[in-house]
Coordinates of C-alpha atoms in Angstrom, one line a residue:
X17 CA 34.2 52.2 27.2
X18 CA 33.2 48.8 28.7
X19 CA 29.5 49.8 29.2
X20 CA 29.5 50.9 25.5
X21 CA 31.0 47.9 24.6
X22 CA 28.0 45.5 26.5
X23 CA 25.7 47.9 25.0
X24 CA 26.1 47.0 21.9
X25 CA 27.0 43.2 22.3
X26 CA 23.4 43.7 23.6
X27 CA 22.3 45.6 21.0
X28 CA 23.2 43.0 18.7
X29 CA 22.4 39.9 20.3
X30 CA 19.1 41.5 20.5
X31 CA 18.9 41.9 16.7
X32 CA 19.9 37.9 16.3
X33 CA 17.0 36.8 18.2
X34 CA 15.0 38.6 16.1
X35 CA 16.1 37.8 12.8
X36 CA 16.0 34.0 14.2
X37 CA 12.6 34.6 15.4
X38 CA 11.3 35.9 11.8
X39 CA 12.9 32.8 10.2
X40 CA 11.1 30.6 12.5
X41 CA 7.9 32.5 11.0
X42 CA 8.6 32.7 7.9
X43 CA 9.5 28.8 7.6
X44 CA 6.7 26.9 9.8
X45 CA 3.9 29.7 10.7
X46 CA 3.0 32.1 7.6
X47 CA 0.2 30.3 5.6
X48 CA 1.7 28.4 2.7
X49 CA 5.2 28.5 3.9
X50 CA 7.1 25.3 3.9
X51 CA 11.0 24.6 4.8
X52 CA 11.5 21.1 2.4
X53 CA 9.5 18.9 0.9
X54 CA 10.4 15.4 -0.5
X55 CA 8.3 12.4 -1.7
X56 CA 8.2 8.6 -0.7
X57 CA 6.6 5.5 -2.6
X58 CA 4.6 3.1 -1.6
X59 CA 3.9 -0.4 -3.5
X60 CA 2.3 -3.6 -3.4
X61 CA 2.8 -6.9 -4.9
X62 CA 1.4 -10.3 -5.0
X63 CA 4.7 -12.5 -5.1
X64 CA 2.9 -15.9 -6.1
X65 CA 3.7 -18.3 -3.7
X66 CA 6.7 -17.0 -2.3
X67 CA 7.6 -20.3 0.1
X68 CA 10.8 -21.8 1.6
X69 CA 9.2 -25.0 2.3
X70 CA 6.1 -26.9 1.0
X71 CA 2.5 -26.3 2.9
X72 CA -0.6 -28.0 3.5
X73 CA -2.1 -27.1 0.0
X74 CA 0.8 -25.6 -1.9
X75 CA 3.3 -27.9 -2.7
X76 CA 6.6 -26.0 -5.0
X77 CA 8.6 -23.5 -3.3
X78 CA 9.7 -20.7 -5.2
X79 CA 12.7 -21.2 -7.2
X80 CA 15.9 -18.8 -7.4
X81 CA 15.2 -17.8 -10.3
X82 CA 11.5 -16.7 -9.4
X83 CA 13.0 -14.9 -6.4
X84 CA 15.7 -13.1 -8.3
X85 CA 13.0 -12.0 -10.8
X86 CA 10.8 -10.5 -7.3
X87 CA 13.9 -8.6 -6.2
X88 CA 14.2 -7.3 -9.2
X89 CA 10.6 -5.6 -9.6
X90 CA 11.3 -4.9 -5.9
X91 CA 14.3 -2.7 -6.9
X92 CA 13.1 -1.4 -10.2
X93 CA 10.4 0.8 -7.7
X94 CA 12.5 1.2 -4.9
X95 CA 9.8 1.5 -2.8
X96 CA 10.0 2.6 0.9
X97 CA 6.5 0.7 2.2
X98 CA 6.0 -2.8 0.1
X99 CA 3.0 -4.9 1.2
X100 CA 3.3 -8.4 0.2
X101 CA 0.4 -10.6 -0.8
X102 CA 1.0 -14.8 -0.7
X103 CA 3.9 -14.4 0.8
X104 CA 5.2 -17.5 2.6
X105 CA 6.8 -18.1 6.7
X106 CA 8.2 -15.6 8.4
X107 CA 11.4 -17.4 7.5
X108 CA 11.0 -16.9 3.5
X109 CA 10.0 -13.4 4.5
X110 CA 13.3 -12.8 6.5
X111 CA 15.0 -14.6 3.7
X112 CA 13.7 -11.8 1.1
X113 CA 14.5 -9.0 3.5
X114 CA 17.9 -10.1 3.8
X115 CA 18.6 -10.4 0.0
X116 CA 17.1 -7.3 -0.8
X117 CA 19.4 -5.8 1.9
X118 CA 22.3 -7.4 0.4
X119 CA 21.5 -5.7 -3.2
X120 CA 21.1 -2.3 -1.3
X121 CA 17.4 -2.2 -0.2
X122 CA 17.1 -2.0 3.3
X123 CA 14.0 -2.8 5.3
X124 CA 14.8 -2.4 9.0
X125 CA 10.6 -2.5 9.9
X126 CA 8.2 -5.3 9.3
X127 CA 4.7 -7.0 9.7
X128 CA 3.4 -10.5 9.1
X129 CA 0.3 -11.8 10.1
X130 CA -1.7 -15.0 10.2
X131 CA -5.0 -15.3 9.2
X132 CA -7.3 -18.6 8.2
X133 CA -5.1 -19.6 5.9
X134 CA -2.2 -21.0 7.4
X135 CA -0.2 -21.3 3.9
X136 CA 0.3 -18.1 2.6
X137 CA 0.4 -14.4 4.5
X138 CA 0.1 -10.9 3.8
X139 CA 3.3 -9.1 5.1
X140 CA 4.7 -5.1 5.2
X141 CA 8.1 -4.1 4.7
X142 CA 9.3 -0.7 5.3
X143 CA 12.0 2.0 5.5
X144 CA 10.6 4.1 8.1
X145 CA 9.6 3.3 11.4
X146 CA 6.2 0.9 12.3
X147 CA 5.0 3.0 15.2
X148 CA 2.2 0.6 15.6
X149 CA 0.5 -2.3 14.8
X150 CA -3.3 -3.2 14.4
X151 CA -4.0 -7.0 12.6
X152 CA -7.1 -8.3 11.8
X153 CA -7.0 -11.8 12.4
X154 CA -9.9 -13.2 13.8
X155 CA -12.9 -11.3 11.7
X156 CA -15.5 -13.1 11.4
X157 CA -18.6 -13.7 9.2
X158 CA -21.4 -15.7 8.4
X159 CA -22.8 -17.3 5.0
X160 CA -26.2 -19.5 5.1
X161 CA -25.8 -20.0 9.0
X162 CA -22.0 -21.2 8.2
X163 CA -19.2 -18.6 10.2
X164 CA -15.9 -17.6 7.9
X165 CA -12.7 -16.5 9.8
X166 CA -11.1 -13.5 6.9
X167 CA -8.7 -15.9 4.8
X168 CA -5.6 -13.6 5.2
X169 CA -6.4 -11.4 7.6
X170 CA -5.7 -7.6 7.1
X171 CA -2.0 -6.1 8.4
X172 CA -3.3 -2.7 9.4
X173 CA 0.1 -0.8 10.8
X174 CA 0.5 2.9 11.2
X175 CA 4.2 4.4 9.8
X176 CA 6.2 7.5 10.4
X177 CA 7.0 9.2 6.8
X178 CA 8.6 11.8 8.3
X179 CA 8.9 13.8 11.7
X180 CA 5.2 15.0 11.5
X181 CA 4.2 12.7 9.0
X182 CA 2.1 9.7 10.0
X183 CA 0.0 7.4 8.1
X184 CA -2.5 4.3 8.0
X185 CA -1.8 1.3 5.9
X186 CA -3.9 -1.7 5.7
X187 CA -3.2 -4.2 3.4
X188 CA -5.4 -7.1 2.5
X189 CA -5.5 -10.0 -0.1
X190 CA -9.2 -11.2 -0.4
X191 CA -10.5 -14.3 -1.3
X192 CA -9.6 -15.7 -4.4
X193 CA -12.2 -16.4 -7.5
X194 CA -11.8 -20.2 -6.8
X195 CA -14.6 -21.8 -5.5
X196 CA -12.8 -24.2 -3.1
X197 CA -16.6 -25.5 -1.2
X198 CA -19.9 -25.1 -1.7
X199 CA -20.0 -21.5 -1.1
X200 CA -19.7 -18.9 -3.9
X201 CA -16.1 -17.3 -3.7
X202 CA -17.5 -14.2 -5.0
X203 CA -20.3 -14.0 -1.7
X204 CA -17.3 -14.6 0.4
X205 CA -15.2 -12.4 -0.9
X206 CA -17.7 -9.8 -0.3
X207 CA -18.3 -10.3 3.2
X208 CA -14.1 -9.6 3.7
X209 CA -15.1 -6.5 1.7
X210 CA -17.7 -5.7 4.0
X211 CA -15.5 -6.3 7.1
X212 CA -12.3 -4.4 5.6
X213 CA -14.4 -1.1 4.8
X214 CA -16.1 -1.3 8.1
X215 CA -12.6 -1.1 9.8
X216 CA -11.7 1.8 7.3
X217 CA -15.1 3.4 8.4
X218 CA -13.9 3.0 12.4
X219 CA -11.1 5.1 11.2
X220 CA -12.8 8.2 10.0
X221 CA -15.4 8.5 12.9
X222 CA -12.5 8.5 15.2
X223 CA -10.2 11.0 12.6
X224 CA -12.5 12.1 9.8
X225 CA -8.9 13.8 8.2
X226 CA -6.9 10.3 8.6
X227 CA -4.1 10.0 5.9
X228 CA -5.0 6.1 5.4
X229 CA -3.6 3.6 2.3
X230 CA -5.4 0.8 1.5
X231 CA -4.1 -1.7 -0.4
X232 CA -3.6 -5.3 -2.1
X233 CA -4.7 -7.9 -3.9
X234 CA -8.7 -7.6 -4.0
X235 CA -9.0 -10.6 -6.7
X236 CA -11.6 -8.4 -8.5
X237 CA -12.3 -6.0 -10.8
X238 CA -13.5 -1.8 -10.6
X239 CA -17.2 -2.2 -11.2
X240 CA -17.4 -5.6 -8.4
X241 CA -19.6 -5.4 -5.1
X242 CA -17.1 -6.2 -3.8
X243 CA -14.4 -2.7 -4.8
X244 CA -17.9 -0.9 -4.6
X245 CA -18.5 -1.7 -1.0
X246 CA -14.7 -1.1 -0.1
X247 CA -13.9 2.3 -2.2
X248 CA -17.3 3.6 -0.9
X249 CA -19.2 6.8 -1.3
X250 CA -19.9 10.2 -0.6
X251 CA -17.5 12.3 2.1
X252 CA -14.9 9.2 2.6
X253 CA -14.9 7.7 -0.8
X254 CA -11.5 5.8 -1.6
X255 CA -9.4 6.9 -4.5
X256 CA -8.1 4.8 -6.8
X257 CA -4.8 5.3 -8.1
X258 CA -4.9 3.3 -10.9
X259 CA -1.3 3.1 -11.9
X260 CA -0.9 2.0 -15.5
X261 CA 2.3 1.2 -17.9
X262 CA 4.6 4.3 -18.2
X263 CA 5.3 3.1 -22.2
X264 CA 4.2 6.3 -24.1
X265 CA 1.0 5.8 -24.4
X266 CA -0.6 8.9 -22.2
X267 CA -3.9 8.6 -24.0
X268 CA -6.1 11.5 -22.3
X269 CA -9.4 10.1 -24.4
X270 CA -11.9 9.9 -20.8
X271 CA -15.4 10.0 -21.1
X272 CA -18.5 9.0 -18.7
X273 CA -18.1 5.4 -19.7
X274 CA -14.6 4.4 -19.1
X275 CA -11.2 5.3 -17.9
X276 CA -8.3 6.7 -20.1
X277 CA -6.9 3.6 -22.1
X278 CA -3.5 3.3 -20.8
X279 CA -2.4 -0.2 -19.8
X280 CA -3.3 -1.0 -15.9
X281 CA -3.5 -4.9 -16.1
X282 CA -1.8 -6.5 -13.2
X283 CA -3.1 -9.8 -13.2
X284 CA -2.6 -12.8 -15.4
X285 CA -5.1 -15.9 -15.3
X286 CA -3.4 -18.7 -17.2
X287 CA -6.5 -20.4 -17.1
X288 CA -8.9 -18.6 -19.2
X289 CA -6.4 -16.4 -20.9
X290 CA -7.0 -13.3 -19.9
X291 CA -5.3 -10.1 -18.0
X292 CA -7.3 -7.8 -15.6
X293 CA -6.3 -5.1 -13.0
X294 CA -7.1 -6.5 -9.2
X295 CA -4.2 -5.0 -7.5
X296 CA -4.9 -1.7 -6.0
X297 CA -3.9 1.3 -4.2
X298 CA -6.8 3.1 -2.2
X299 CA -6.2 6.6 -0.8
X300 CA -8.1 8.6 2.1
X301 CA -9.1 12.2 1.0
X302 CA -6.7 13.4 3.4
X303 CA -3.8 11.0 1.8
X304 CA -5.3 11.7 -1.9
X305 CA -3.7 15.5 -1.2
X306 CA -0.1 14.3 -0.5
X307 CA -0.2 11.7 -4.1
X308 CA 2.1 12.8 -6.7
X309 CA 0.1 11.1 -9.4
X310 CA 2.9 11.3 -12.6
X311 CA 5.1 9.2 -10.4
X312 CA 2.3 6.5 -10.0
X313 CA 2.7 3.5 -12.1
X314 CA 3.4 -0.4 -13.1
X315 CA 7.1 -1.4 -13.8
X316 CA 7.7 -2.9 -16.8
X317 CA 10.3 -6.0 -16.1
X318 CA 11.1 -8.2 -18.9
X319 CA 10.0 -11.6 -18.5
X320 CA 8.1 -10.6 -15.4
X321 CA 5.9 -13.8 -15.5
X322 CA 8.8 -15.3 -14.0
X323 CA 8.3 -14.0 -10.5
X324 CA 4.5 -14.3 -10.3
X325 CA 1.3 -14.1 -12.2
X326 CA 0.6 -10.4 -10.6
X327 CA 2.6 -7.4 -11.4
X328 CA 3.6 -5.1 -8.8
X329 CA 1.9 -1.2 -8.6
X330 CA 3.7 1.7 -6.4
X331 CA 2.2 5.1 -5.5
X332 CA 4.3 8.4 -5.1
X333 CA 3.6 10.9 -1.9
X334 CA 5.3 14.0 -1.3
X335 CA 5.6 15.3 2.1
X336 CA 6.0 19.0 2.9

């Protein structure tokens, strides 16, 4: 009776395995299969001046009320990456951090890096873990015999989505339209171009299937040399996400001469009066398969001029 017993004990332990064995098939080896999937967003926004204390050549901090108005774009998109364009020392930065915490977004993983311009910075907050860091601080280039350092640099950091779920982001602010000496702002904006998609280039020779986001405040428009030169061409061309308004208007009127006419403006020149879209989120053909593009878009915020003269973007990714 006891050897019957341990028979089938065996017996049956031996069907377990299997049945354990054909889950673990089913789930992670048959073609297609997949055990969960869930998405993540990324954003970026150019805060305006986001400064604690008064620089060199920018002289008002940001108010509360100007901050207030940034956390609450912030939280509208809940994003889980946020790169940060103008933003100020790494004290204003931890002082945004902490707020957001305190209104229930947590950012346990950051980058901030110094380039030329020792005023404002580019910055990264996240939700998942910065497995590691790559800036660009110290590119250089040169414009009728005179060498240019990059103005902002380029935070280039690599994230962990999920347990087998890496990605690139590099975020970069180029130089402004200002012409602030007697070099053209638009020639030295290019050559950052140059340099930033000859670091994206690095990436695909070494990882031609690289899940890469670029991002940022490019200070130009679609059609420039200088988005030309960093979207590229051919195997490795750049996607644009082009996130636009989610106000009803889903226009799908596209032909060969422009895109559909929903509203994608992100940028507001006081100056001449006018609104363009030069705030951008760039995707990899490898990353372009994991966007979820009907959960791409601008916030709307009331009064969002209060916070800065750029409105924030965020891009959707599902991972599976």
């Amino acid at each position: 009776m006891i050897g019957e017993n341990q028979r089938r004990l065996a017996v049956a332990n031996l069907l377990a395995m299997k049945f354990v064995l054909y889950l673990f098939a089913a789930f992670f080896l048959l073609p297609g299969a997949n055990l969960f999937a869930r998405e993540f967003r990324v954003a970026t926004y150019n805060v305006e001046n986001h400064l604690d204390a008064p620089t060199e050549s920018r002289h008002e901090i940001k108010s509360a009320e100007a901050k207030a108005k940034v956390r609450e774009s912030i939280e509208a998109m809940n994003p889980d990456v946020l790169a940060l364009e103008e933003m100020g020392s790494t004290n204003a930065l931890m002082e945004l951090r902490a707020s957001l915490k305190t209104e229930g977004q947590n950012f346990p993983f950051w980058e901030w890096i110094e380039g030329a311009d020792t005023n404002i910075h580019v910055a990264v907050l996240s939700k998942f873990p910065i497995v590691a860091r790559h800036p660009h601080t110290n590119d250089e280039f040169l414009l009728d015999g005179k060498r240019f350092r990059v103005e902002r640099g380029f935070a280039e950091v690599e994230i962990r989505a999920a347990t087998n779920f890496h990605f690139t982001l590099i975020a970069a602010h180029l130089k402004s339209k200002l012409n602030d000496s007697i070099f053209d702002a638009n020639e030295q904006r290019f050559e950052e171009a140059k340099i930033l998609r000859r670091i994206i280039d690095e990436h695909f020779q070494k990882n031609p299937n690289e899940k890469m986001i670029v991002l940022g405040d490019f200070n130009d428009s679609r059609d420039s040399d200088s988005l030309r030169e960093i979207i590229g061409r051919g195997k490795f061309k750049l996607t644009d996400t082009r996130p636009a308004e989610r106000n009803g208007d889903n226009s799908s009127d596209k032909n060969i001469y422009h895109e559909p006419r929903n509203v994608t403006w992100t940028y507001f020149f006081g100056k001449d009066d006018t609104y363009n879209r030069i705030d951008y989120i760039l995707l990899s053909p490898a990353m372009a398969r994991n966007w979820v593009k009907k959960e791409t878009y601008i916030p709307t915020i009331p009064n969002w001029g209060v916070a800065s003269d750029h409105r924030p973007i965020v891009a959707t990714f599902e991972v599976k």
